[in-house]
XYZ file of C-alpha atoms in Angstrom:
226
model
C 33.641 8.543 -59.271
C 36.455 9.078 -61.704
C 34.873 11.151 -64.788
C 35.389 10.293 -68.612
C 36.015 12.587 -71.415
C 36.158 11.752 -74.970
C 38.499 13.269 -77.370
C 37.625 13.883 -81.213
C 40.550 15.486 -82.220
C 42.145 14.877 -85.084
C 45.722 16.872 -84.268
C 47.792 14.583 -82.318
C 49.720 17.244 -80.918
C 46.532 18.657 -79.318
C 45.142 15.655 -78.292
C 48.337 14.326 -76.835
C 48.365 18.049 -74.766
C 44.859 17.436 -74.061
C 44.816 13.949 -72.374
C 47.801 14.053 -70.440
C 46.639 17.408 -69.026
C 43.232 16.075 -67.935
C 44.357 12.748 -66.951
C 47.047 14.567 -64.942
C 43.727 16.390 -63.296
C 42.135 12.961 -62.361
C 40.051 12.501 -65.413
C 39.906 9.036 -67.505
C 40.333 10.048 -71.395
C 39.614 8.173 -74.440
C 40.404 9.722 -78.028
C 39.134 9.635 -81.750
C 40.667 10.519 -84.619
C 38.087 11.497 -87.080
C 34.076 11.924 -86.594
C 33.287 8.167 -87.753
C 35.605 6.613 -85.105
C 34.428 9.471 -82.481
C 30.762 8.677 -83.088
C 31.799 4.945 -82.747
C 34.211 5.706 -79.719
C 31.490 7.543 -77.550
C 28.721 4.336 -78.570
C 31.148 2.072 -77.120
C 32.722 4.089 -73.694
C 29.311 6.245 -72.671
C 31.553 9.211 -71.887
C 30.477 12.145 -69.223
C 31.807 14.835 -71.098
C 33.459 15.185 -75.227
C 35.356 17.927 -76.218
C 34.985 18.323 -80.342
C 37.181 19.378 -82.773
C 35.150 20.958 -85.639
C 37.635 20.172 -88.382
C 37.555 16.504 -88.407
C 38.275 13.925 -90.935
C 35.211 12.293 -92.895
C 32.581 13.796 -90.361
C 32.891 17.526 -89.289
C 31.830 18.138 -86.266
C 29.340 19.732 -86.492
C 27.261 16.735 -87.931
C 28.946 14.632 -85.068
C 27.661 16.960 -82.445
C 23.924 16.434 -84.555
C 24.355 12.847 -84.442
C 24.769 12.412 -81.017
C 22.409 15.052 -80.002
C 19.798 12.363 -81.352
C 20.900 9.896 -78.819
C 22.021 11.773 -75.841
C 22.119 15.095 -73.193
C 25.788 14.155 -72.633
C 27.964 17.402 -72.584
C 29.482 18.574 -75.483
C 32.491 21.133 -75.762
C 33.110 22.122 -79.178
C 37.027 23.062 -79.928
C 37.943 25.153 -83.101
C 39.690 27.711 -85.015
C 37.251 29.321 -85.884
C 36.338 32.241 -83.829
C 33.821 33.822 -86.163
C 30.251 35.011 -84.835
C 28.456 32.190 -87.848
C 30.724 29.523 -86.704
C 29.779 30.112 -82.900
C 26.543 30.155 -83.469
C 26.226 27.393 -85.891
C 27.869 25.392 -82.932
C 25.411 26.715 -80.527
C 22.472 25.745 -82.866
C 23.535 22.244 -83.069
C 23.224 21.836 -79.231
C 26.830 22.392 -78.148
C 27.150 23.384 -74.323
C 30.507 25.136 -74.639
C 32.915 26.633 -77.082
C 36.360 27.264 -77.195
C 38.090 28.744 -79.747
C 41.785 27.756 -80.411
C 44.784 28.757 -79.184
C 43.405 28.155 -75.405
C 44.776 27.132 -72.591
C 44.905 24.303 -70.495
C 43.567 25.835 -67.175
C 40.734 27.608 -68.961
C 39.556 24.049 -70.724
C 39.901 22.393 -67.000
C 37.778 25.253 -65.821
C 35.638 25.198 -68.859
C 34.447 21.342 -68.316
C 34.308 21.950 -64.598
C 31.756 24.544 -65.043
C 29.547 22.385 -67.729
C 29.643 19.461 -65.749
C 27.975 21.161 -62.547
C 25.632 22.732 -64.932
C 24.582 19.388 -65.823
C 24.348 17.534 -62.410
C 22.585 20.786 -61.347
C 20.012 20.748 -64.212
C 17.320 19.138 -62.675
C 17.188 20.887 -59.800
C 14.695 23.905 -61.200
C 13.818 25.371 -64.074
C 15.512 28.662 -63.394
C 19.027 27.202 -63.321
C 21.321 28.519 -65.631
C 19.363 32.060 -65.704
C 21.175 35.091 -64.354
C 19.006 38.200 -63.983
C 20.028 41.875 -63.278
C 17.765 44.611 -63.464
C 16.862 44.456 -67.295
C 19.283 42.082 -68.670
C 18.746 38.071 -68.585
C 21.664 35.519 -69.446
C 20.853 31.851 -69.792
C 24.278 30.237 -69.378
C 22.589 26.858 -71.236
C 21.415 28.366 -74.712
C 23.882 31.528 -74.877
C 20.681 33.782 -74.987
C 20.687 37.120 -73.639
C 18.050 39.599 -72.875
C 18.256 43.208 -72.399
C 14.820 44.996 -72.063
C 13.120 41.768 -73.350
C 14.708 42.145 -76.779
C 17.431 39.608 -77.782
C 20.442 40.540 -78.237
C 23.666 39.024 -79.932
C 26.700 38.471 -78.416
C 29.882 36.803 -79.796
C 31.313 33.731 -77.072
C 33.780 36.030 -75.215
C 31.243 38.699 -74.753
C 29.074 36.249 -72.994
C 31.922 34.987 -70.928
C 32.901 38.501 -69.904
C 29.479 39.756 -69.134
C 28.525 36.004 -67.631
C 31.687 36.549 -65.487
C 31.114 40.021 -64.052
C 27.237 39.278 -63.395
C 28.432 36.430 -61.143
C 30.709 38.176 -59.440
C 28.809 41.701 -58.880
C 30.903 44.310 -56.900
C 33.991 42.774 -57.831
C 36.248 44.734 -59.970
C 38.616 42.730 -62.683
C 41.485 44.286 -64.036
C 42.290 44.105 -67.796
C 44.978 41.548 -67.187
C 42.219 39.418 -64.597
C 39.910 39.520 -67.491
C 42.437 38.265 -69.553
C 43.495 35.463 -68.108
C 40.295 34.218 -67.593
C 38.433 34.729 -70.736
C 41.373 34.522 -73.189
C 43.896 32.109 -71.010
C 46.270 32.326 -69.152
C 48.708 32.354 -72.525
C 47.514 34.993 -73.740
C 50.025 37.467 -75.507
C 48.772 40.341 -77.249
C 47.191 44.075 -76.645
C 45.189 44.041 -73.382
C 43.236 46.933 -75.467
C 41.444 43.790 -76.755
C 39.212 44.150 -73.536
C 38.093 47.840 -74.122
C 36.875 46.680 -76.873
C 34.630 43.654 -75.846
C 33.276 45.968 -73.147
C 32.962 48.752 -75.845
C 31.042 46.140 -78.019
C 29.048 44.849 -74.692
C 27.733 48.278 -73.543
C 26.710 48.954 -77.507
C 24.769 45.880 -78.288
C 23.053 45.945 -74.539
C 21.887 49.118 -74.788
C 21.566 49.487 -71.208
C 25.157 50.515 -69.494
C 25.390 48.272 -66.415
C 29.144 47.664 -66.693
C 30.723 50.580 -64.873
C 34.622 51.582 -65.391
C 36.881 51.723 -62.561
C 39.295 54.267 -63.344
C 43.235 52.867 -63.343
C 41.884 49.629 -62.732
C 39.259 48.238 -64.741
C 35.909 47.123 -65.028
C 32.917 45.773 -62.407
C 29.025 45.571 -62.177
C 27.766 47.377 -59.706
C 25.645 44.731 -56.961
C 21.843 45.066 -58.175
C 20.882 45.981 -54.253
C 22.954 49.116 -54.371
């Protein structure tokens, strides 16, 4: 069955972009403009999945994402421009399952929705889905917690994703440019050095170094069994 995705999105440009992308992937779109008519919009078409601009017209989004939290588990994607840690967080607070900061691109939203959609089809199958555990870290992919020697620890969104990404993939190594394109899109221009850093910032905040450096190549997690 063909799914729907609603998007509040007050840039036409994006939205434009947006729907004839994910209509050209097999999805049925319907837009909003500002948070009233996107509260309104998702009342009247019962979407599977929105993606949410923060910056809306008359509602933010963040109060839309509150609002119809009250009346629903449907999948929400927040989109923004604002990439701080406090914005992120605020997002994740107000029950957001993803967020993607802007500039991104198109294959990483497909992939994005793709990935939040099986989470929810999957979420009644146990209790324990979502949770990755090695050795002394734990990642819940549905609240953006992670644990490292039971304490909490903070991570910004791309740290999760990098982390989320190698943990899933253990023994495979991902070059700069791999980790790149599927973190920061596949438009990404700018220093790959942006990578050391995340993984600089990982390593610190975890406290436990379980992300091992492949020299001339890049970075991988070692499988837990080894």
């Amino acid at each position: 069955m063909t799914k729907t995705i609603l998007i509040i999105e007050d840039e036409k440009a994006i939205q434009n972009i947006l729907k004839a992308f994910l209509e050209d992937d097999g999805y049925q779109v319907e837009t909003a403009d500002d948070g009233i008519e996107g509260i309104a919009k998702f009342r009247q078409c019962h979407p599977d999945i929105v993606l949410l601009d923060l910056m809306l017209p008359k509602v933010d989004g963040f109060a839309v994402c509150e609002i119809l939290r009250k009346e629903t588990d449907t999948p929400i994607i927040m989109l923004t421009a604002l990439d701080d840690d406090a914005s992120q967080m605020k997002g994740f607070d107000a029950l957001a399952d993803d967020y993607i900061t802007k500039p991104f691109s198109m294959p990483l939203v497909v992939r994005r929705i793709e990935a939040v959609l099986r989470r929810t089809e999957s979420g009644n199958e146990g209790e324990n889905d979502g949770i990755i555990r090695y050795k002394q870290i734990s990642l819940d992919t549905e609240s953006y917690e992670v644990l490292a020697e039971g304490k909490t620890v903070s991570l910004t969104a791309r740290e999760f994703e990098i982390l989320k990404l190698l943990l899933e993939n253990q023994g495979r190594v991902f070059s700069r440019d791999n980790l790149l394109s599927s973190i920061w899109g596949y438009d990404y221009f700018g220093d790959e050095k942006i990578v050391n850093t995340h993984i600089k910032n990982i390593r610190r905040k975890l406290n436990v170094d379980y992300i091992e450096t492949v020299r001339g190549v890049g970075y991988k997690i070692e499988k837990e069994n080894q």
